Short mmCIF file of C-alpha atoms in Angstrom, two decimals:
data_model
loop_
_atom_site.label_atom_id
_atom_site.label_comp_id
_atom_site.label_asym_id
_atom_site.label_seq_id
_atom_site.Cartn_x
_atom_site.Cartn_y
_atom_site.Cartn_z
CA UNK A 17 0.57 -37.99 -23.61
CA UNK A 18 4.92 -37.50 -22.45
CA UNK A 19 5.96 -35.77 -18.97
CA UNK A 20 7.49 -32.82 -21.36
CA UNK A 21 4.26 -32.34 -23.18
CA UNK A 22 2.21 -32.05 -19.90
CA UNK A 23 4.27 -29.27 -19.00
CA UNK A 24 4.66 -27.73 -21.47
CA UNK A 25 0.40 -27.82 -22.46
CA UNK A 26 0.21 -26.14 -18.98
CA UNK A 27 2.83 -24.08 -18.50
CA UNK A 28 0.89 -22.35 -22.46
CA UNK A 29 -2.47 -22.62 -19.81
CA UNK A 30 -0.71 -20.09 -18.11
CA UNK A 31 0.71 -18.12 -20.56
CA UNK A 32 4.58 -18.62 -19.59
CA UNK A 33 6.45 -16.25 -21.79
CA UNK A 34 9.45 -17.27 -20.97
CA UNK A 35 8.13 -21.15 -21.60
CA UNK A 36 7.24 -20.20 -24.37
CA UNK A 37 10.86 -18.57 -25.27
CA UNK A 38 12.27 -21.77 -24.41
CA UNK A 39 10.06 -22.88 -27.07
CA UNK A 40 10.89 -20.53 -30.05
CA UNK A 41 14.29 -20.64 -29.76
CA UNK A 42 15.52 -24.00 -28.85
CA UNK A 43 13.73 -24.63 -33.17
CA UNK A 44 14.50 -21.58 -34.26
CA UNK A 45 15.45 -22.31 -38.13
CA UNK A 46 19.56 -20.19 -38.25
CA UNK A 47 20.20 -21.83 -34.18
CA UNK A 48 20.83 -18.89 -33.12
CA UNK A 49 18.72 -16.45 -31.31
CA UNK A 50 20.37 -12.59 -30.68
CA UNK A 51 19.25 -11.08 -27.16
CA UNK A 52 18.47 -8.24 -29.80
CA UNK A 53 15.74 -11.05 -31.29
CA UNK A 54 15.20 -12.59 -28.26
CA UNK A 55 13.76 -9.04 -26.51
CA UNK A 56 11.45 -8.29 -29.33
CA UNK A 57 10.13 -12.25 -29.61
CA UNK A 58 8.64 -11.53 -25.83
CA UNK A 59 7.18 -8.29 -26.15
CA UNK A 60 5.38 -9.94 -29.62
CA UNK A 61 4.42 -13.39 -27.55
CA UNK A 62 3.50 -10.86 -24.04
CA UNK A 63 0.98 -8.89 -26.28
CA UNK A 64 -0.71 -12.18 -27.05
CA UNK A 65 -0.88 -13.47 -24.85
CA UNK A 66 -2.53 -10.30 -23.63
CA UNK A 67 -5.09 -10.68 -26.25
CA UNK A 68 -5.34 -14.35 -25.63
CA UNK A 69 -6.35 -13.82 -21.53
CA UNK A 70 -8.32 -9.93 -22.38
CA UNK A 71 -10.69 -12.33 -25.26
CA UNK A 72 -10.74 -15.75 -22.78
CA UNK A 73 -9.23 -17.73 -25.16
CA UNK A 74 -6.17 -20.50 -25.46
CA UNK A 75 -3.28 -20.70 -27.37
CA UNK A 76 -4.08 -24.39 -27.74
CA UNK A 77 -7.83 -23.52 -28.26
CA UNK A 78 -6.86 -20.95 -31.11
CA UNK A 79 -8.25 -21.58 -34.66
CA UNK A 80 -7.28 -19.75 -38.61
CA UNK A 81 -10.73 -17.12 -37.84
CA UNK A 82 -9.21 -15.85 -34.44
CA UNK A 83 -5.80 -15.93 -35.78
CA UNK A 84 -7.24 -13.65 -39.06
CA UNK A 85 -8.44 -11.40 -36.28
CA UNK A 86 -5.92 -11.10 -33.50
CA UNK A 87 -4.11 -9.95 -37.39
CA UNK A 88 -6.76 -8.01 -37.96
CA UNK A 89 -6.50 -6.41 -34.10
CA UNK A 90 -2.26 -5.31 -34.61
CA UNK A 91 -3.22 -3.79 -37.80
CA UNK A 92 -5.52 -1.50 -36.18
CA UNK A 93 -3.17 -0.28 -33.56
CA UNK A 94 0.14 -0.87 -35.23
CA UNK A 95 1.76 -0.19 -39.11
CA UNK A 96 1.98 -3.18 -41.22
CA UNK A 97 5.97 -4.12 -39.47
CA UNK A 98 5.43 -3.76 -36.46
CA UNK A 99 2.19 -6.63 -36.92
CA UNK A 100 4.32 -8.62 -39.20
CA UNK A 101 7.05 -7.89 -36.00
CA UNK A 102 4.49 -9.09 -33.80
CA UNK A 103 3.40 -11.44 -35.27
CA UNK A 104 6.36 -13.18 -36.50
CA UNK A 105 7.64 -15.38 -32.60
CA UNK A 106 4.11 -16.18 -32.58
CA UNK A 107 3.96 -18.40 -35.73
CA UNK A 108 7.77 -20.05 -34.39
CA UNK A 109 6.17 -20.87 -30.94
CA UNK A 110 3.18 -22.68 -33.14
CA UNK A 111 5.85 -24.14 -35.84
CA UNK A 112 7.66 -25.75 -32.57
CA UNK A 113 4.10 -26.88 -30.82
CA UNK A 114 3.94 -28.75 -34.29
CA UNK A 115 7.16 -29.87 -34.52
CA UNK A 116 7.10 -31.42 -30.74
CA UNK A 117 3.55 -32.06 -31.86
CA UNK A 118 1.60 -30.15 -28.95
CA UNK A 119 -0.52 -28.66 -31.67
CA UNK A 120 -2.08 -30.25 -34.90
CA UNK A 121 -1.26 -26.91 -37.16
CA UNK A 122 -0.39 -23.56 -37.21
CA UNK A 123 -3.51 -21.17 -37.08
CA UNK A 124 -1.81 -18.24 -39.06
CA UNK A 125 -1.09 -20.94 -42.11
CA UNK A 126 -3.28 -19.18 -44.18
CA UNK A 127 -3.30 -15.65 -42.63
CA UNK A 128 -1.84 -13.25 -44.98
CA UNK A 129 -0.01 -10.74 -42.53
CA UNK A 130 0.19 -7.10 -45.20
CA UNK A 131 -2.35 -5.82 -46.61
CA UNK A 132 -0.75 -5.50 -50.39
CA UNK A 133 -1.47 -1.31 -50.03
CA UNK A 134 1.13 -1.20 -46.90
CA UNK A 135 3.58 -3.22 -48.67
CA UNK A 136 6.72 -0.87 -49.17
CA UNK A 137 8.28 1.04 -51.73
CA UNK A 138 10.80 -2.76 -53.64
CA UNK A 139 14.37 -1.44 -53.78
CA UNK A 140 16.49 -1.60 -57.08
CA UNK A 141 17.50 -4.11 -57.39
CA UNK A 142 21.50 -4.93 -58.07
CA UNK A 143 21.17 -4.75 -61.56
CA UNK A 144 19.09 -2.29 -61.52
CA UNK A 145 22.22 -0.48 -60.26
CA UNK A 146 24.41 -1.63 -61.83
CA UNK A 147 22.58 -0.04 -65.14
CA UNK A 148 22.46 3.44 -63.76
CA UNK A 149 26.36 3.83 -62.51
CA UNK A 150 27.81 2.36 -65.33
CA UNK A 151 25.97 5.04 -67.73
CA UNK A 152 27.65 8.60 -68.41
CA UNK A 153 27.07 10.55 -65.13
CA UNK A 154 27.99 13.69 -64.31
CA UNK A 155 30.52 13.15 -60.56
CA UNK A 156 27.29 14.37 -58.91
CA UNK A 157 24.58 11.85 -60.14
CA UNK A 158 27.43 9.57 -59.46
CA UNK A 159 28.28 10.48 -55.58
CA UNK A 160 24.11 11.05 -55.38
CA UNK A 161 23.22 7.29 -56.30
CA UNK A 162 25.88 5.17 -54.05
CA UNK A 163 25.21 8.09 -50.74
CA UNK A 164 21.99 6.59 -51.29
CA UNK A 165 22.73 2.71 -52.52
CA UNK A 166 25.71 2.08 -50.94
CA UNK A 167 25.70 4.66 -47.72
CA UNK A 168 22.21 4.12 -46.88
CA UNK A 169 20.91 7.90 -46.94
CA UNK A 170 17.84 9.41 -46.55
CA UNK A 171 17.00 12.66 -49.68
CA UNK A 172 17.03 14.95 -45.93
CA UNK A 173 20.24 13.77 -45.34
CA UNK A 174 22.10 13.73 -49.16
CA UNK A 175 20.93 17.26 -49.50
CA UNK A 176 22.56 18.54 -46.13
CA UNK A 177 25.59 16.34 -46.20
CA UNK A 178 28.49 18.87 -45.74
CA UNK A 179 32.19 18.56 -46.81
CA UNK A 180 32.55 19.15 -43.15
CA UNK A 181 30.89 15.38 -42.86
CA UNK A 182 32.95 13.76 -44.87
CA UNK A 183 35.83 11.70 -43.44
CA UNK A 184 37.95 10.36 -46.47
CA UNK A 185 40.44 9.62 -44.83
CA UNK A 186 38.68 8.30 -42.06
CA UNK A 187 37.17 6.30 -44.12
CA UNK A 188 33.66 7.48 -42.57
CA UNK A 189 30.79 10.09 -43.26
CA UNK A 190 29.62 12.40 -39.99
CA UNK A 191 24.77 11.85 -41.28
CA UNK A 192 22.84 13.78 -39.17
CA UNK A 193 19.57 11.91 -39.48
CA UNK A 194 15.56 12.08 -38.55
CA UNK A 195 15.45 13.93 -34.29
CA UNK A 196 19.28 15.57 -35.29
CA UNK A 197 20.27 12.04 -34.67
CA UNK A 198 23.55 11.85 -35.46
CA UNK A 199 25.38 7.82 -36.65
CA UNK A 200 28.24 7.44 -38.61
CA UNK A 201 28.50 5.22 -41.74
CA UNK A 202 31.45 3.53 -43.84
CA UNK A 203 32.21 4.82 -46.76
CA UNK A 204 32.12 2.51 -50.03
CA UNK A 205 35.40 1.67 -51.92
CA UNK A 206 33.45 2.94 -54.40
CA UNK A 207 31.66 5.71 -52.67
CA UNK A 208 35.76 7.15 -51.67
CA UNK A 209 36.12 7.36 -55.60
CA UNK A 210 33.19 8.92 -56.56
CA UNK A 211 33.54 11.88 -53.46
CA UNK A 212 37.12 12.37 -54.80
CA UNK A 213 36.31 12.89 -57.74
CA UNK A 214 33.84 15.41 -57.23
CA UNK A 215 35.69 17.40 -54.59
CA UNK A 216 37.87 17.65 -57.23
CA UNK A 217 35.90 18.25 -60.41
CA UNK A 218 34.24 21.45 -57.97
CA UNK A 219 37.68 22.77 -56.84
CA UNK A 220 38.43 21.50 -53.12
CA UNK A 221 35.46 23.23 -51.27
CA UNK A 222 34.84 24.96 -48.36
CA UNK A 223 33.25 22.70 -45.32
CA UNK A 224 30.28 24.03 -44.75
CA UNK A 225 29.49 23.75 -48.60
CA UNK A 226 26.89 20.66 -48.99
CA UNK A 227 28.53 17.73 -50.95
CA UNK A 228 25.52 17.51 -53.43
CA UNK A 229 24.49 20.55 -54.13
CA UNK A 230 21.48 20.75 -53.96
CA UNK A 231 18.61 22.65 -51.83
CA UNK A 232 15.71 20.98 -52.19
CA UNK A 233 14.29 17.62 -52.29
CA UNK A 234 12.79 18.36 -55.53
CA UNK A 235 16.63 18.95 -57.48
CA UNK A 236 17.46 15.77 -55.93
CA UNK A 237 14.72 13.53 -56.99
CA UNK A 238 15.03 15.26 -60.65
CA UNK A 239 18.35 14.73 -60.62
CA UNK A 240 17.70 11.34 -60.03
CA UNK A 241 15.39 10.68 -62.15
CA UNK A 242 17.43 12.17 -65.20
CA UNK A 243 19.69 9.34 -64.59
CA UNK A 244 17.00 6.11 -64.19
CA UNK A 245 15.28 7.45 -67.90
CA UNK A 246 19.26 7.77 -68.95
CA UNK A 247 19.27 3.28 -67.81
CA UNK A 248 16.31 3.44 -68.76
CA UNK A 249 15.08 1.00 -65.48
CA UNK A 250 11.53 1.58 -64.05
CA UNK A 251 11.24 4.57 -61.58
CA UNK A 252 11.47 3.69 -57.86
CA UNK A 253 11.87 6.88 -55.98
CA UNK A 254 14.24 8.33 -54.39
CA UNK A 255 14.03 6.58 -50.55
CA UNK A 256 14.57 2.64 -52.78
CA UNK A 257 17.71 3.47 -53.06
CA UNK A 258 18.14 3.02 -49.27
CA UNK A 259 16.50 0.50 -49.42
CA UNK A 260 18.27 -0.88 -51.14
CA UNK A 261 22.25 -0.79 -49.53
CA UNK A 262 20.27 -2.44 -46.70
CA UNK A 263 18.70 -5.39 -49.19
CA UNK A 264 22.20 -5.77 -50.12
CA UNK A 265 23.73 -5.46 -46.16
CA UNK A 266 21.09 -8.42 -44.91
CA UNK A 267 21.36 -10.17 -47.88
CA UNK A 268 25.26 -10.97 -47.55
CA UNK A 269 26.23 -10.69 -43.94
CA UNK A 270 22.82 -12.50 -43.31
CA UNK A 271 22.42 -9.51 -40.16
CA UNK A 272 19.34 -7.60 -40.00
CA UNK A 273 21.70 -5.23 -36.27
CA UNK A 274 23.72 -4.69 -38.98
CA UNK A 275 21.23 -3.39 -41.45
CA UNK A 276 19.23 -1.66 -38.74
CA UNK A 277 22.89 0.28 -37.82
CA UNK A 278 23.58 1.79 -41.38
CA UNK A 279 20.31 3.29 -42.26
CA UNK A 280 20.26 4.96 -39.10
CA UNK A 281 16.91 2.79 -37.77
CA UNK A 282 15.58 3.88 -34.56
CA UNK A 283 13.77 0.13 -34.03
CA UNK A 284 14.32 -3.05 -35.36
CA UNK A 285 10.49 -3.61 -36.18
CA UNK A 286 11.15 -1.77 -39.78
CA UNK A 287 12.20 -4.79 -40.83
CA UNK A 288 10.05 -7.91 -41.18
CA UNK A 289 12.59 -10.46 -40.26
CA UNK A 290 15.43 -10.83 -37.50
CA UNK A 291 18.84 -12.46 -37.25
CA UNK A 292 21.88 -12.75 -35.84
CA UNK A 293 24.41 -9.47 -34.77
CA UNK A 294 27.08 -9.35 -36.88
CA UNK A 295 29.70 -7.09 -36.36
CA UNK A 296 32.28 -7.79 -39.39
CA UNK A 297 29.44 -5.95 -41.49
CA UNK A 298 31.71 -2.68 -42.04
CA UNK A 299 34.55 -4.05 -43.20
CA UNK A 300 31.35 -5.22 -46.01
CA UNK A 301 30.36 -2.63 -46.93
CA UNK A 302 33.63 -0.65 -47.42
CA UNK A 303 34.37 -3.58 -50.06
CA UNK A 304 31.20 -3.05 -52.22
#
Protein backbone atom coordinates (compact mmCIF):
# COMPACT_ATOMS: atom_id res chain seq x y z
CA UNK A 1 0.00 0.00 0.00
CA UNK A 2 1.38 3.40 -0.98
CA UNK A 3 1.81 6.22 1.49
CA UNK A 4 -0.94 8.22 -0.26
CA UNK A 5 -3.37 5.32 -0.07
CA UNK A 6 -2.65 4.91 3.63
CA UNK A 7 -3.22 8.63 4.24
CA UNK A 8 -6.52 8.61 2.33
CA UNK A 9 -7.75 5.53 4.17
CA UNK A 10 -6.87 7.07 7.52
CA UNK A 11 -8.64 10.31 6.60
CA UNK A 12 -11.77 8.43 5.54
CA UNK A 13 -11.73 6.42 8.77
CA UNK A 14 -11.83 9.79 10.54
CA UNK A 15 -14.60 11.03 8.18
CA UNK A 16 -12.46 13.92 6.95
CA UNK A 17 -14.76 15.80 4.55
CA UNK A 18 -12.01 18.03 3.15
CA UNK A 19 -9.94 15.04 2.02
CA UNK A 20 -13.05 13.52 0.43
CA UNK A 21 -13.76 16.82 -1.36
CA UNK A 22 -10.22 16.97 -2.73
CA UNK A 23 -10.65 13.46 -4.11
CA UNK A 24 -13.95 14.36 -5.76
CA UNK A 25 -12.58 17.59 -7.17
CA UNK A 26 -9.45 15.88 -8.47
CA UNK A 27 -11.48 13.37 -10.46
CA UNK A 28 -14.35 15.61 -11.62
CA UNK A 29 -15.66 14.48 -15.00
CA UNK A 30 -15.48 17.96 -16.52
CA UNK A 31 -12.28 18.84 -14.71
CA UNK A 32 -13.90 21.97 -13.25
CA UNK A 33 -15.97 22.25 -10.06
CA UNK A 34 -17.41 25.67 -9.24
CA UNK A 35 -17.43 27.04 -5.70
CA UNK A 36 -21.22 26.74 -5.67
CA UNK A 37 -21.05 23.08 -6.65
CA UNK A 38 -18.28 22.45 -4.14
CA UNK A 39 -20.50 23.71 -1.33
CA UNK A 40 -23.32 21.44 -2.51
CA UNK A 41 -20.87 18.52 -2.53
CA UNK A 42 -19.70 19.40 0.98
CA UNK A 43 -23.30 19.34 2.21
CA UNK A 44 -23.90 15.92 0.64
CA UNK A 45 -20.70 14.41 2.03
CA UNK A 46 -21.29 15.82 5.52
CA UNK A 47 -24.74 14.24 5.61
CA UNK A 48 -23.35 10.91 4.36
CA UNK A 49 -20.54 10.87 6.92
CA UNK A 50 -22.97 11.69 9.75
CA UNK A 51 -25.12 8.77 8.65
CA UNK A 52 -22.11 6.44 8.63
CA UNK A 53 -21.16 7.51 12.14
CA UNK A 54 -24.71 7.10 13.43
CA UNK A 55 -24.93 3.61 11.93
CA UNK A 56 -21.35 2.72 12.96
CA UNK A 57 -20.36 2.09 9.35
CA UNK A 58 -17.21 2.97 7.41
CA UNK A 59 -16.66 4.51 3.99
CA UNK A 60 -14.60 1.62 2.63
CA UNK A 61 -16.76 -1.05 4.26
CA UNK A 62 -20.01 0.31 2.82
CA UNK A 63 -21.82 -2.24 0.61
CA UNK A 64 -24.70 -2.27 -1.91
CA UNK A 65 -27.35 -3.22 0.64
CA UNK A 66 -26.33 -0.34 2.89
CA UNK A 67 -26.29 2.00 -0.12
CA UNK A 68 -29.93 1.16 -0.81
CA UNK A 69 -30.83 1.73 2.83
CA UNK A 70 -29.10 5.13 2.79
CA UNK A 71 -31.01 6.12 -0.34
CA UNK A 72 -34.27 5.14 1.38
CA UNK A 73 -33.31 7.23 4.41
CA UNK A 74 -32.80 10.26 2.17
CA UNK A 75 -36.13 9.61 0.42
CA UNK A 76 -37.96 9.77 3.73
CA UNK A 77 -36.42 13.16 4.51
CA UNK A 78 -36.17 14.91 1.15
CA UNK A 79 -37.79 15.40 -2.23
CA UNK A 80 -36.44 13.42 -5.19
CA UNK A 81 -34.32 16.30 -6.54
CA UNK A 82 -32.62 16.74 -3.17
CA UNK A 83 -31.99 13.00 -2.87
CA UNK A 84 -30.21 13.05 -6.23
CA UNK A 85 -28.21 16.15 -5.27
CA UNK A 86 -27.13 14.68 -1.91
CA UNK A 87 -26.08 11.39 -3.50
CA UNK A 88 -24.14 13.02 -6.36
CA UNK A 89 -20.95 13.76 -4.35
CA UNK A 90 -21.11 10.35 -2.65
CA UNK A 91 -21.18 8.64 -6.04
CA UNK A 92 -18.32 10.86 -7.20
CA UNK A 93 -16.33 9.94 -4.09
CA UNK A 94 -16.61 6.20 -4.76
CA UNK A 95 -15.75 6.78 -8.41
CA UNK A 96 -12.57 8.59 -7.33
CA UNK A 97 -11.72 5.81 -4.87
CA UNK A 98 -12.11 3.25 -7.66
CA UNK A 99 -9.88 5.23 -10.01
CA UNK A 100 -7.18 5.42 -7.34
CA UNK A 101 -7.69 1.70 -6.56
CA UNK A 102 -8.51 2.41 -2.93
CA UNK A 103 -12.03 0.94 -3.08
CA UNK A 104 -12.88 -2.23 -5.04
CA UNK A 105 -16.23 -1.00 -6.34
CA UNK A 106 -19.08 1.49 -6.17
CA UNK A 107 -21.81 0.39 -3.73
CA UNK A 108 -24.25 2.80 -5.43
CA UNK A 109 -23.64 1.41 -8.95
CA UNK A 110 -26.94 -0.47 -9.10
CA UNK A 111 -28.95 1.76 -6.77
CA UNK A 112 -31.90 3.48 -8.48
CA UNK A 113 -31.95 6.97 -7.06
CA UNK A 114 -35.35 8.44 -7.94
CA UNK A 115 -38.68 6.65 -7.81
CA UNK A 116 -40.47 6.66 -11.18
CA UNK A 117 -43.32 8.63 -9.61
CA UNK A 118 -40.85 11.27 -8.49
CA UNK A 119 -39.59 11.89 -12.01
CA UNK A 120 -40.60 15.37 -13.21
CA UNK A 121 -42.73 15.71 -16.35
CA UNK A 122 -40.68 15.73 -19.52
CA UNK A 123 -40.15 19.12 -21.16
CA UNK A 124 -41.51 19.76 -24.61
CA UNK A 125 -38.83 18.77 -27.10
CA UNK A 126 -37.23 21.35 -29.43
CA UNK A 127 -39.15 19.77 -32.33
CA UNK A 128 -42.44 20.06 -30.43
CA UNK A 129 -41.74 23.71 -29.64
CA UNK A 130 -41.01 24.37 -33.32
CA UNK A 131 -44.21 22.58 -34.36
CA UNK A 132 -46.27 24.72 -32.02
CA UNK A 133 -44.59 27.95 -33.13
CA UNK A 134 -45.08 27.18 -36.83
CA UNK A 135 -48.78 26.34 -36.61
CA UNK A 136 -51.32 29.21 -36.97
CA UNK A 137 -51.16 31.33 -33.80
CA UNK A 138 -52.70 34.51 -32.51
CA UNK A 139 -50.25 37.12 -31.10
CA UNK A 140 -51.38 36.14 -27.59
CA UNK A 141 -50.78 32.43 -28.22
CA UNK A 142 -47.33 33.06 -29.68
CA UNK A 143 -46.37 35.23 -26.71
CA UNK A 144 -47.69 32.64 -24.25
CA UNK A 145 -45.53 29.93 -25.83
CA UNK A 146 -42.38 32.03 -25.79
CA UNK A 147 -42.88 33.35 -22.25
CA UNK A 148 -42.72 29.72 -21.19
CA UNK A 149 -40.34 28.11 -23.69
CA UNK A 150 -37.82 30.98 -23.93
CA UNK A 151 -38.21 33.12 -20.81
CA UNK A 152 -38.97 30.16 -18.53
CA UNK A 153 -41.88 31.81 -16.71
CA UNK A 154 -44.20 29.93 -14.36
CA UNK A 155 -47.96 29.98 -14.98
CA UNK A 156 -48.61 32.64 -12.33
CA UNK A 157 -45.70 34.70 -13.63
CA UNK A 158 -47.19 34.65 -17.13
CA UNK A 159 -50.62 35.63 -15.84
CA UNK A 160 -49.36 38.49 -13.67
CA UNK A 161 -46.91 39.96 -16.18
CA UNK A 162 -47.98 43.50 -17.11
CA UNK A 163 -46.82 45.76 -19.90
CA UNK A 164 -45.14 47.87 -17.23
CA UNK A 165 -42.90 44.87 -16.54
CA UNK A 166 -41.80 44.69 -20.19
CA UNK A 167 -38.77 46.74 -21.21
CA UNK A 168 -38.45 46.13 -24.94
CA UNK A 169 -35.78 48.80 -25.35
CA UNK A 170 -33.63 47.28 -22.62
CA UNK A 171 -34.50 43.72 -23.59
CA UNK A 172 -35.68 42.72 -20.11
CA UNK A 173 -38.73 41.37 -18.31
CA UNK A 174 -39.33 42.18 -14.65
CA UNK A 175 -40.76 39.00 -13.18
CA UNK A 176 -42.25 38.46 -9.73
CA UNK A 177 -41.90 34.82 -8.72
CA UNK A 178 -42.65 32.75 -5.65
CA UNK A 179 -42.70 34.77 -2.45
CA UNK A 180 -42.91 37.92 -4.60
CA UNK A 181 -39.19 37.61 -5.35
CA UNK A 182 -38.22 39.81 -8.26
CA UNK A 183 -35.86 38.77 -11.03
CA UNK A 184 -34.85 40.17 -14.40
CA UNK A 185 -35.15 37.91 -17.44
CA UNK A 186 -33.54 38.52 -20.82
CA UNK A 187 -36.00 38.88 -23.71
CA UNK A 188 -35.06 36.66 -26.65
CA UNK A 189 -35.27 37.96 -30.20
CA UNK A 190 -38.28 35.82 -31.02
CA UNK A 191 -40.07 36.84 -27.81
CA UNK A 192 -39.32 40.51 -28.51
CA UNK A 193 -40.91 40.19 -31.96
CA UNK A 194 -43.95 38.41 -30.49
CA UNK A 195 -44.39 41.07 -27.80
CA UNK A 196 -44.17 43.84 -30.39
CA UNK A 197 -46.84 42.13 -32.52
CA UNK A 198 -49.06 41.64 -29.48
CA UNK A 199 -48.67 45.24 -28.34
CA UNK A 200 -49.57 46.48 -31.81
CA UNK A 201 -52.57 44.13 -31.97
CA UNK A 202 -53.88 45.36 -28.59
CA UNK A 203 -53.44 49.03 -29.45
CA UNK A 204 -50.72 50.30 -27.10
CA UNK A 205 -52.09 48.87 -23.83
CA UNK A 206 -51.72 50.65 -20.48
CA UNK A 207 -48.71 49.76 -18.35
CA UNK A 208 -50.93 48.10 -15.73
CA UNK A 209 -52.63 45.88 -18.33
CA UNK A 210 -51.75 42.19 -18.28
CA UNK A 211 -49.67 41.12 -21.26
CA UNK A 212 -51.65 37.96 -22.01
CA UNK A 213 -55.00 39.43 -20.99
CA UNK A 214 -55.89 36.20 -19.16
CA UNK A 215 -57.29 36.15 -15.64
CA UNK A 216 -57.11 32.54 -14.48
CA UNK A 217 -54.88 29.48 -14.65
CA UNK A 218 -57.76 27.63 -16.31
CA UNK A 219 -57.78 30.13 -19.17
CA UNK A 220 -54.02 29.78 -19.58
CA UNK A 221 -54.15 25.98 -19.62
CA UNK A 222 -57.05 26.00 -22.08
CA UNK A 223 -55.14 28.36 -24.40
CA UNK A 224 -52.13 26.04 -24.45
CA UNK A 225 -54.32 22.95 -24.89
CA UNK A 226 -55.71 24.47 -28.09
CA UNK A 227 -52.19 25.16 -29.41
CA UNK A 228 -51.01 21.63 -28.58
CA UNK A 229 -54.02 20.09 -30.34
CA UNK A 230 -53.53 22.31 -33.38
CA UNK A 231 -49.83 21.39 -33.62
CA UNK A 232 -50.50 17.66 -33.05
CA UNK A 233 -47.96 17.32 -30.24
CA UNK A 234 -48.27 15.47 -26.95
CA UNK A 235 -49.81 17.41 -24.06
CA UNK A 236 -47.24 17.83 -21.29
CA UNK A 237 -48.75 20.72 -19.34
CA UNK A 238 -47.90 24.41 -19.09
CA UNK A 239 -44.97 23.86 -16.74
CA UNK A 240 -43.18 21.75 -19.35
CA UNK A 241 -42.67 24.91 -21.42
CA UNK A 242 -40.62 26.24 -18.51
CA UNK A 243 -38.76 22.94 -18.27
CA UNK A 244 -37.98 23.20 -21.97
CA UNK A 245 -36.39 26.62 -21.42
CA UNK A 246 -34.22 25.37 -18.56
CA UNK A 247 -33.24 22.20 -20.43
CA UNK A 248 -32.29 24.14 -23.55
CA UNK A 249 -30.15 26.67 -21.70
CA UNK A 250 -28.41 23.93 -19.71
CA UNK A 251 -27.80 21.96 -22.90
CA UNK A 252 -26.44 24.92 -24.86
CA UNK A 253 -24.27 26.49 -22.13
CA UNK A 254 -23.40 23.48 -19.97
CA UNK A 255 -24.19 25.70 -16.98
CA UNK A 256 -26.68 24.63 -14.35
CA UNK A 257 -26.29 28.00 -12.62
CA UNK A 258 -27.37 29.74 -15.82
CA UNK A 259 -30.56 27.69 -15.88
CA UNK A 260 -31.08 28.35 -12.17
CA UNK A 261 -30.83 32.10 -12.74
CA UNK A 262 -33.18 32.05 -15.72
CA UNK A 263 -35.83 30.01 -13.90
CA UNK A 264 -35.49 31.83 -10.58
CA UNK A 265 -34.94 28.71 -8.50
CA UNK A 266 -34.20 29.41 -4.85
CA UNK A 267 -31.93 26.36 -4.64
CA UNK A 268 -29.74 24.62 -7.16
CA UNK A 269 -30.88 21.35 -5.59
CA UNK A 270 -33.96 21.49 -7.79
CA UNK A 271 -31.68 20.21 -10.52
CA UNK A 272 -29.81 16.94 -10.69
CA UNK A 273 -26.54 17.85 -12.35
CA UNK A 274 -23.85 20.36 -11.45
CA UNK A 275 -21.42 22.12 -13.73
CA UNK A 276 -19.43 25.33 -14.10
CA UNK A 277 -21.03 28.79 -14.07
CA UNK A 278 -21.20 30.52 -17.45
CA UNK A 279 -21.68 34.28 -17.29
CA UNK A 280 -22.49 34.44 -21.04
CA UNK A 281 -25.91 32.84 -20.68
CA UNK A 282 -27.83 36.10 -21.18
CA UNK A 283 -26.37 36.42 -24.66
CA UNK A 284 -27.38 32.83 -25.39
CA UNK A 285 -30.99 33.46 -24.36
CA UNK A 286 -31.14 36.66 -26.40
CA UNK A 287 -30.29 34.69 -29.56
CA UNK A 288 -33.26 32.34 -29.17
